[in-house]
PDB file of C-alpha atoms in Angstrom:
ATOM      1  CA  UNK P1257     -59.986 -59.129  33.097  1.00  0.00           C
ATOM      2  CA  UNK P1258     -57.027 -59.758  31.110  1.00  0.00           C
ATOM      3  CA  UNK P1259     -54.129 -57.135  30.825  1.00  0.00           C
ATOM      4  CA  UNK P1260     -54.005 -54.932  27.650  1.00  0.00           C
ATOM      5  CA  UNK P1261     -50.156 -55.322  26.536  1.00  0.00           C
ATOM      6  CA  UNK P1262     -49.138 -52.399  25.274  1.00  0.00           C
ATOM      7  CA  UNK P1263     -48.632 -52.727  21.096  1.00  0.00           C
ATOM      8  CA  UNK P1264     -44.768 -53.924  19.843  1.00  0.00           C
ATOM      9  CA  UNK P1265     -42.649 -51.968  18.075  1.00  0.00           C
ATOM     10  CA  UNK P1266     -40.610 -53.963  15.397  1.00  0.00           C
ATOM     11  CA  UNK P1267     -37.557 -52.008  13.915  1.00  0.00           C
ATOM     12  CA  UNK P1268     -35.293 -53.644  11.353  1.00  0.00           C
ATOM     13  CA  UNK P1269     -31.564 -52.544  11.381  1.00  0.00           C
ATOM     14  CA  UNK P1270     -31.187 -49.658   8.293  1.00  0.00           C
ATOM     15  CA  UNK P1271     -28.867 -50.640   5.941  1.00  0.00           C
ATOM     16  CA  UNK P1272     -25.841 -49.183   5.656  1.00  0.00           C
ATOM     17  CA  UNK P1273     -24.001 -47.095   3.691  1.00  0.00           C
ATOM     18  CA  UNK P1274     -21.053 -48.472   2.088  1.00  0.00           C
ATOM     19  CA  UNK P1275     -17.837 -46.710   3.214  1.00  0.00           C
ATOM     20  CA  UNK P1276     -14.853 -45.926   1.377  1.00  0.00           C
ATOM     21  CA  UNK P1277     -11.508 -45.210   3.292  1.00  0.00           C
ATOM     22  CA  UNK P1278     -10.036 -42.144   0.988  1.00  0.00           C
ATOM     23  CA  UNK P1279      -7.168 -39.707   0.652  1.00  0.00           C
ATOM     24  CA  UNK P1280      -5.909 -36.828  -1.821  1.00  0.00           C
ATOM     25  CA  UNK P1281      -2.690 -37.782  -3.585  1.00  0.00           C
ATOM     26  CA  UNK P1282       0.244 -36.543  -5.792  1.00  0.00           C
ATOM     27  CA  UNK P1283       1.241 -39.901  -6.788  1.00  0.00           C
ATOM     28  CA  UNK P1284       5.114 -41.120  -7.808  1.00  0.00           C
ATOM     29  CA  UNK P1285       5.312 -42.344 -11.323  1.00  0.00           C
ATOM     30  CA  UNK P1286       6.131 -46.047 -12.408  1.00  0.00           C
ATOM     31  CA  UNK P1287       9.535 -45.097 -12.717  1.00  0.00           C
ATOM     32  CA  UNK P1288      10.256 -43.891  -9.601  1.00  0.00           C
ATOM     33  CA  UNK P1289       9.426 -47.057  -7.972  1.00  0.00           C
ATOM     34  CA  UNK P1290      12.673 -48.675  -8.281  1.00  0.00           C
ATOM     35  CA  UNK P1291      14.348 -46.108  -7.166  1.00  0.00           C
ATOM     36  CA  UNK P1292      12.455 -45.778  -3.911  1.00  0.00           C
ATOM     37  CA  UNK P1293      12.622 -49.344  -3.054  1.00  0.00           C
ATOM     38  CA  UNK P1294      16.545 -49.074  -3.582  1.00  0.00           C
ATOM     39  CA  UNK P1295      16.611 -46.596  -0.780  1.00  0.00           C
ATOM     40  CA  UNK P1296      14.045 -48.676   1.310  1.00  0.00           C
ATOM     41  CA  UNK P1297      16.841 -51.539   0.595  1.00  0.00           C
ATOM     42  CA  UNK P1298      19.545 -48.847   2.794  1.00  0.00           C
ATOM     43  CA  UNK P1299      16.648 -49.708   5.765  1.00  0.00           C
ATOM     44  CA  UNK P1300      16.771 -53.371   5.137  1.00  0.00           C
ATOM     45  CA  UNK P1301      18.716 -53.603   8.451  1.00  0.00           C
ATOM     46  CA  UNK P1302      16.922 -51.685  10.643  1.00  0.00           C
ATOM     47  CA  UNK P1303      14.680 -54.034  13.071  1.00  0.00           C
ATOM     48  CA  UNK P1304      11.272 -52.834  13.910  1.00  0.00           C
ATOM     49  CA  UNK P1305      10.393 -51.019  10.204  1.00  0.00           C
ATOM     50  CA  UNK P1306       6.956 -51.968   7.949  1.00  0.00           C
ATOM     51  CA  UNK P1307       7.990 -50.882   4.607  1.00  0.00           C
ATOM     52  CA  UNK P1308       5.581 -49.101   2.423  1.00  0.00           C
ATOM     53  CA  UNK P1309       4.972 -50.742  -1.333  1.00  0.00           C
ATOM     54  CA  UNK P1310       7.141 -48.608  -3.711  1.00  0.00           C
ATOM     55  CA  UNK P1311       4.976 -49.161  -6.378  1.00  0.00           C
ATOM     56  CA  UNK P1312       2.205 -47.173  -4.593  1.00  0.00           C
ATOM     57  CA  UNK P1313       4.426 -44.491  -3.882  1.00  0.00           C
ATOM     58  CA  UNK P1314       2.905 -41.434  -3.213  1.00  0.00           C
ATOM     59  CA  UNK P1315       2.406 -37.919  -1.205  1.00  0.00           C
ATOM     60  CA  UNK P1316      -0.834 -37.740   0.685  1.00  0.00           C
ATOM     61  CA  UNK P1317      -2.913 -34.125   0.200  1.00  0.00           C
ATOM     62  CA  UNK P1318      -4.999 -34.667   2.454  1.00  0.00           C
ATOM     63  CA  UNK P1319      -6.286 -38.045   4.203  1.00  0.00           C
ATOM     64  CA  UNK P1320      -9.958 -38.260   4.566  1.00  0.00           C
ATOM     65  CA  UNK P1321     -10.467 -41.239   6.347  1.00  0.00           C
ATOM     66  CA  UNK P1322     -13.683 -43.630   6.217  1.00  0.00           C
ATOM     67  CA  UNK P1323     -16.794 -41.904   3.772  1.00  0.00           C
ATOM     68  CA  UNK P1324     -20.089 -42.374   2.922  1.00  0.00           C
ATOM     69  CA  UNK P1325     -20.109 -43.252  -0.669  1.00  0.00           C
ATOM     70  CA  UNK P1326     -23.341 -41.034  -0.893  1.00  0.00           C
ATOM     71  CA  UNK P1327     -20.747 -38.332   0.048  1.00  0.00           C
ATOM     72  CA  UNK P1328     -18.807 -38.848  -3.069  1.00  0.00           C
ATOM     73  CA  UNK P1329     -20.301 -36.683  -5.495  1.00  0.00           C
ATOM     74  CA  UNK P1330     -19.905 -33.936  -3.439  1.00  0.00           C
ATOM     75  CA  UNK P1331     -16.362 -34.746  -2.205  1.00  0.00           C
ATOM     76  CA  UNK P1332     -15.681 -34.820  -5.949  1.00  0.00           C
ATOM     77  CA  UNK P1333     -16.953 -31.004  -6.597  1.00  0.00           C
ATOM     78  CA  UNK P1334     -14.877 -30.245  -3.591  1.00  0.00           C
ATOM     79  CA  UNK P1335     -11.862 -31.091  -4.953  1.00  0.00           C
ATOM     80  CA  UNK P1336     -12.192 -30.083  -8.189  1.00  0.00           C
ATOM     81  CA  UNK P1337     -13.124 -26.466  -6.822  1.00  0.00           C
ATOM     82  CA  UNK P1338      -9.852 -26.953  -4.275  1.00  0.00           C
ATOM     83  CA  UNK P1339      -7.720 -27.683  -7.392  1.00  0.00           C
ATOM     84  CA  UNK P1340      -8.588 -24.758  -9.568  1.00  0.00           C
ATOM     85  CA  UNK P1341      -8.625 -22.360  -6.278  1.00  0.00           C
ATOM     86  CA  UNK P1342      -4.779 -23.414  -5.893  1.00  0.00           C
ATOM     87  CA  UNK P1343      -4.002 -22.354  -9.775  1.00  0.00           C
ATOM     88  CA  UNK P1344      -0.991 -24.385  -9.944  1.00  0.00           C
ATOM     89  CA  UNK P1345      -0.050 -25.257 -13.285  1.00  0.00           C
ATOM     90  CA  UNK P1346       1.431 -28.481 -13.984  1.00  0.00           C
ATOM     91  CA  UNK P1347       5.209 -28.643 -12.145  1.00  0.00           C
ATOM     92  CA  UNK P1348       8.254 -30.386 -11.774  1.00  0.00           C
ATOM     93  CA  UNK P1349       9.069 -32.006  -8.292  1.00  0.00           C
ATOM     94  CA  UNK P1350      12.325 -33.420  -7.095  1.00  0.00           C
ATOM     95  CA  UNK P1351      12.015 -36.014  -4.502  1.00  0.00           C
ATOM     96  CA  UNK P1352      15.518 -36.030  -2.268  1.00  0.00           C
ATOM     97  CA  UNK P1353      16.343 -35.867   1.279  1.00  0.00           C
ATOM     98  CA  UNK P1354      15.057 -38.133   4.578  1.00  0.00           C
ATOM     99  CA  UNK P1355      13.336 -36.885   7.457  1.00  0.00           C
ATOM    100  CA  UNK P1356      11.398 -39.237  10.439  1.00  0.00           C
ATOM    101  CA  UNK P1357       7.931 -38.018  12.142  1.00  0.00           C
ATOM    102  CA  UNK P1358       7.361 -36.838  14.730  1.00  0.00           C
ATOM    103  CA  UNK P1359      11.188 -36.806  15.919  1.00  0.00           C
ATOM    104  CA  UNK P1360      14.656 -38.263  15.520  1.00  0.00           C
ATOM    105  CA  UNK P1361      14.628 -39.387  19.264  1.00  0.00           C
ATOM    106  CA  UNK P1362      10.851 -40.846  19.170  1.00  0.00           C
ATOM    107  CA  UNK P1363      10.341 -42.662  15.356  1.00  0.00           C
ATOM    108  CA  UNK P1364       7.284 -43.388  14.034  1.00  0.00           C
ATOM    109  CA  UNK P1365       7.697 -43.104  10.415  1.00  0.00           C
ATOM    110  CA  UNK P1366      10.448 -42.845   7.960  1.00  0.00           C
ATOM    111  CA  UNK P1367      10.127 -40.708   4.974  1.00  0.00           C
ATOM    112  CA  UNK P1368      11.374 -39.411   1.589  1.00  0.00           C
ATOM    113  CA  UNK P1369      11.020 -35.625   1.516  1.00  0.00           C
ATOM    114  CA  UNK P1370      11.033 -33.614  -1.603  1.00  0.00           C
ATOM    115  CA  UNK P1371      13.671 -31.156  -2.681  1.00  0.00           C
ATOM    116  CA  UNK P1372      11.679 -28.891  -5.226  1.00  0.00           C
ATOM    117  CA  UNK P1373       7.995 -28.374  -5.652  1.00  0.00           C
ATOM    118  CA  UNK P1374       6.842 -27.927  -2.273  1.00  0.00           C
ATOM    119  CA  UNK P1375       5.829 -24.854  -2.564  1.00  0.00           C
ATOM    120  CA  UNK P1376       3.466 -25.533  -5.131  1.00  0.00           C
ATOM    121  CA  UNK P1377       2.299 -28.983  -3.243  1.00  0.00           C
ATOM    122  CA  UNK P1378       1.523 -27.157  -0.274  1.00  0.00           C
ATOM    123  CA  UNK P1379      -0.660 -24.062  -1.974  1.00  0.00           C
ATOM    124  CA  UNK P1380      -2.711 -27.315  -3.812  1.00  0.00           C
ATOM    125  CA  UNK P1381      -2.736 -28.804   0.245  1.00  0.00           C
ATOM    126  CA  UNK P1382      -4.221 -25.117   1.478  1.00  0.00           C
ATOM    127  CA  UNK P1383      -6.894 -25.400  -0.814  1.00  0.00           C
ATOM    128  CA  UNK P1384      -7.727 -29.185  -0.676  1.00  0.00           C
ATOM    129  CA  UNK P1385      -7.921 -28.788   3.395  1.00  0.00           C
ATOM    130  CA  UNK P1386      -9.632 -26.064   3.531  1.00  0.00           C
ATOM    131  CA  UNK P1387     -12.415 -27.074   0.779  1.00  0.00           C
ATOM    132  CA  UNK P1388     -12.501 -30.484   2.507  1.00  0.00           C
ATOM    133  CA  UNK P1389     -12.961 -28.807   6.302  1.00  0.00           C
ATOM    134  CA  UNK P1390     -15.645 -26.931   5.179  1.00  0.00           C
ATOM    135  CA  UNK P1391     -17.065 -30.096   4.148  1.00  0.00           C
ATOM    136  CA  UNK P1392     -17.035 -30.961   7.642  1.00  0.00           C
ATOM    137  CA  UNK P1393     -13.682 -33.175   7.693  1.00  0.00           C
ATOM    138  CA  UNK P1394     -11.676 -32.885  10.211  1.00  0.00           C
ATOM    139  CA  UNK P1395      -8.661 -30.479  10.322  1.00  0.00           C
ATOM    140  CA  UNK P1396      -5.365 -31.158  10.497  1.00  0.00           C
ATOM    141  CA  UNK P1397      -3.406 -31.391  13.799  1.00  0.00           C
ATOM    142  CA  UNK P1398      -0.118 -30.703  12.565  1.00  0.00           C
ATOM    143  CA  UNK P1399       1.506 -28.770   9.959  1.00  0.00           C
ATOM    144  CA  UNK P1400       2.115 -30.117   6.472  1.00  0.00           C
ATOM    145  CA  UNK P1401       5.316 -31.589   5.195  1.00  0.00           C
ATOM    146  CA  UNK P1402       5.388 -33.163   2.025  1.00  0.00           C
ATOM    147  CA  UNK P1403       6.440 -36.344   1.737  1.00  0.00           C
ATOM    148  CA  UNK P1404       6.365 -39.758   0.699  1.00  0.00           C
ATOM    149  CA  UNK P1405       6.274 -42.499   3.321  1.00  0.00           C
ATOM    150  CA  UNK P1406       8.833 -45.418   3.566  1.00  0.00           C
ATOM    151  CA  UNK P1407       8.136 -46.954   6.273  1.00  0.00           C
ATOM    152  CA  UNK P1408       6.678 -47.156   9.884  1.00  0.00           C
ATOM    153  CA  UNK P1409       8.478 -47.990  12.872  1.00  0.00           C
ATOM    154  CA  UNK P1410       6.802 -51.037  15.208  1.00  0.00           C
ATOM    155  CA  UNK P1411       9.031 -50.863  17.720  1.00  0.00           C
ATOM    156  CA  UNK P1412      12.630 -49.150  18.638  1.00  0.00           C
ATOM    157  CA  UNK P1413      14.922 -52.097  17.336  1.00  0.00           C
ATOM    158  CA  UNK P1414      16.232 -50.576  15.122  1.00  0.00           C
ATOM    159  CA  UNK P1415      16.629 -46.675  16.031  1.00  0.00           C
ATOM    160  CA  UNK P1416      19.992 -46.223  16.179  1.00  0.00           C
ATOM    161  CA  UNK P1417      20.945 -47.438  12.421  1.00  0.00           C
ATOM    162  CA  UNK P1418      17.236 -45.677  11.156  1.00  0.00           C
ATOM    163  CA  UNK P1419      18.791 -42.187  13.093  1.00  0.00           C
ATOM    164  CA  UNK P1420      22.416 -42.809  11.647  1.00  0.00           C
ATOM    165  CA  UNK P1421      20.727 -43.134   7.937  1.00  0.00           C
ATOM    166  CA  UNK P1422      18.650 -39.962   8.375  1.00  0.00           C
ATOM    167  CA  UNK P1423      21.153 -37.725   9.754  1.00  0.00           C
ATOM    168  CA  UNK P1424      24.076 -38.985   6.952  1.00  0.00           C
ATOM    169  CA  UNK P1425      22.226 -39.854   3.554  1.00  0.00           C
ATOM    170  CA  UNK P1426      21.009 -37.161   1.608  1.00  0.00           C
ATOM    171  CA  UNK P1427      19.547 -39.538  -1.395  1.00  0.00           C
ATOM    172  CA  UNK P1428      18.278 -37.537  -4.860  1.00  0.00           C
ATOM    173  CA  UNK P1429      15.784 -40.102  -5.756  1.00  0.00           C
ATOM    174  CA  UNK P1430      14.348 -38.031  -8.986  1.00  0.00           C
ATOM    175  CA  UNK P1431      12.012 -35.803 -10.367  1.00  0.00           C
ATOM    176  CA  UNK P1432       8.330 -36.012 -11.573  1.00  0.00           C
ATOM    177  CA  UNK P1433       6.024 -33.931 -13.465  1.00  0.00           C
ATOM    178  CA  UNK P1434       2.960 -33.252 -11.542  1.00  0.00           C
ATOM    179  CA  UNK P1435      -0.336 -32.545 -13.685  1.00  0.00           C
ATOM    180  CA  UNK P1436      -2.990 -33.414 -11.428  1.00  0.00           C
ATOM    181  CA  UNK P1437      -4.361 -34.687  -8.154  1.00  0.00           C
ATOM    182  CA  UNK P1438      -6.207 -37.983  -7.415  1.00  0.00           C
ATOM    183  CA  UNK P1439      -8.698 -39.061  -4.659  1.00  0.00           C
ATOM    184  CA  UNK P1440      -7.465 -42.083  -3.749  1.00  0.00           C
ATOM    185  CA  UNK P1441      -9.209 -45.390  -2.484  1.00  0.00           C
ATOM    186  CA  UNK P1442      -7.229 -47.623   0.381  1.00  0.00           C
ATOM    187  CA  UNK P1443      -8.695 -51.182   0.600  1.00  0.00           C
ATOM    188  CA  UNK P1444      -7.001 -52.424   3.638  1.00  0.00           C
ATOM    189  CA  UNK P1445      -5.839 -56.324   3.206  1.00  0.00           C
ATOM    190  CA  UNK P1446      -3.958 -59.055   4.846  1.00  0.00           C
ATOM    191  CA  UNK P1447      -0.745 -58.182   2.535  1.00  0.00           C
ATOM    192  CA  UNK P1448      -1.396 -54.249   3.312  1.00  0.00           C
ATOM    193  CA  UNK P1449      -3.368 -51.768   1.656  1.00  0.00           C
ATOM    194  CA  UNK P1450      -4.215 -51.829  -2.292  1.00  0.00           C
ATOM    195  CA  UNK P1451      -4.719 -48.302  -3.635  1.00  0.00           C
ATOM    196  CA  UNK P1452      -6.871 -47.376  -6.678  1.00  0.00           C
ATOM    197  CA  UNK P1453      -7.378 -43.985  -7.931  1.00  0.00           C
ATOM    198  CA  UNK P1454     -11.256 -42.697  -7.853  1.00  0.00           C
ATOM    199  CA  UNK P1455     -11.138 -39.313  -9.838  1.00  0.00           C
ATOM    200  CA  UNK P1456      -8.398 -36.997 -10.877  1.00  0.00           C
ATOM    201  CA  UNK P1457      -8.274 -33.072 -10.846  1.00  0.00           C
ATOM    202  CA  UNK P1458      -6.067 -31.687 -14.065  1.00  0.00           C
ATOM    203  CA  UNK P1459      -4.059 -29.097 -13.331  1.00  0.00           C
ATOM    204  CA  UNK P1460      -4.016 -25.579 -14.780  1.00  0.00           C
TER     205      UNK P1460
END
């Protein structure tokens, strides 16, 4: 008698969803980017630094990391709620001063800070995190600064001239009127990443 084999099973990989890698921004206008590669030029020096692209110049919200596209819509309404919970009006913000994360002695990154408007960045930050957490995003693990990032350090090289910078310069890079809040794409590429702006959240 021959053996019954037991019936096979085919199952075909499901496609998948496209992913987009995403973060909230305040974003520097054109004219600040000259500016902010002029003080990346005071770095120029410094082994061991990746320097960010001035022209993309920004302060990060809230990063969101790698999304379902399917997730957009909702990640949309999310923000838009997060932006009229903060009831910030449009502001002014003043972009000055240097700092490093997470410390002078260990540097991984090199940033611009911001002089005046924090205090309405970080109420629109509140809002956007937790909106976004409830979403099921993960939290943050460390308390927000804003910022705008200038570079990252690869390796020490070039500590002791990045330290003497921070602790010395006190640049006043300019000011910006804020009126909204974009969800920003990152397409990572062999230059570095290319940002685009998805949606934007008016103000007031």
């Amino acid at each position: 008698m021959r053996p019954v084999r037991a019936p096979v099973t085919l199952e075909w990989p499901a496609d998948e969803v496209p992913r987009m890698r995403l973060f909230a921004s305040v974003d520097l206008p054109d004219d600040l980017a000259e500016p902010v590669a002029d003080l990346q030029d005071e770095f120029a020096d410094a082994s061991g630094l990746e320097f960010t692209d001035p022209a993309q110049a920004h302060v990060t919200m809230k990063f969101l990391g790698d999304v379902d596209e399917d997730r957009l819509p909702a990640l949309e309404r999310a923000l838009e709620t997060a932006v009229t919970d903060a009831a910030v009006d449009p502001f002014t913000v003043r972009y000055g001063g240097l700092g490093v994360f997470p410390s002078l002695e260990y540097i991984s990154v090199v940033w611009l800070g911001v002089a005046d408007g924090s205090e309405e960045l970080t109420r629109l930050h509140e809002a956007i995190e937790d909106r976004t957490t409830a979403m099921g995003f993960d939290p943050e693990d460390h308390n927000f600064t804003p910022h705008v990032t200038l570079a990252r350090m690869t390796h020490a090289g070039g500590k002791e001239l990045v330290q003497e910078l921070v602790e010395e310069r006190e640049p006043a890079i300019g000011e910006a009127r804020v009126d909204e809040v974009r969800l920003t794409e990152s397409t990572l590429t062999d230059e570095g990443p290319v940002y685009s702006t998805v949606a934007s959240f008016p103000l007031g």
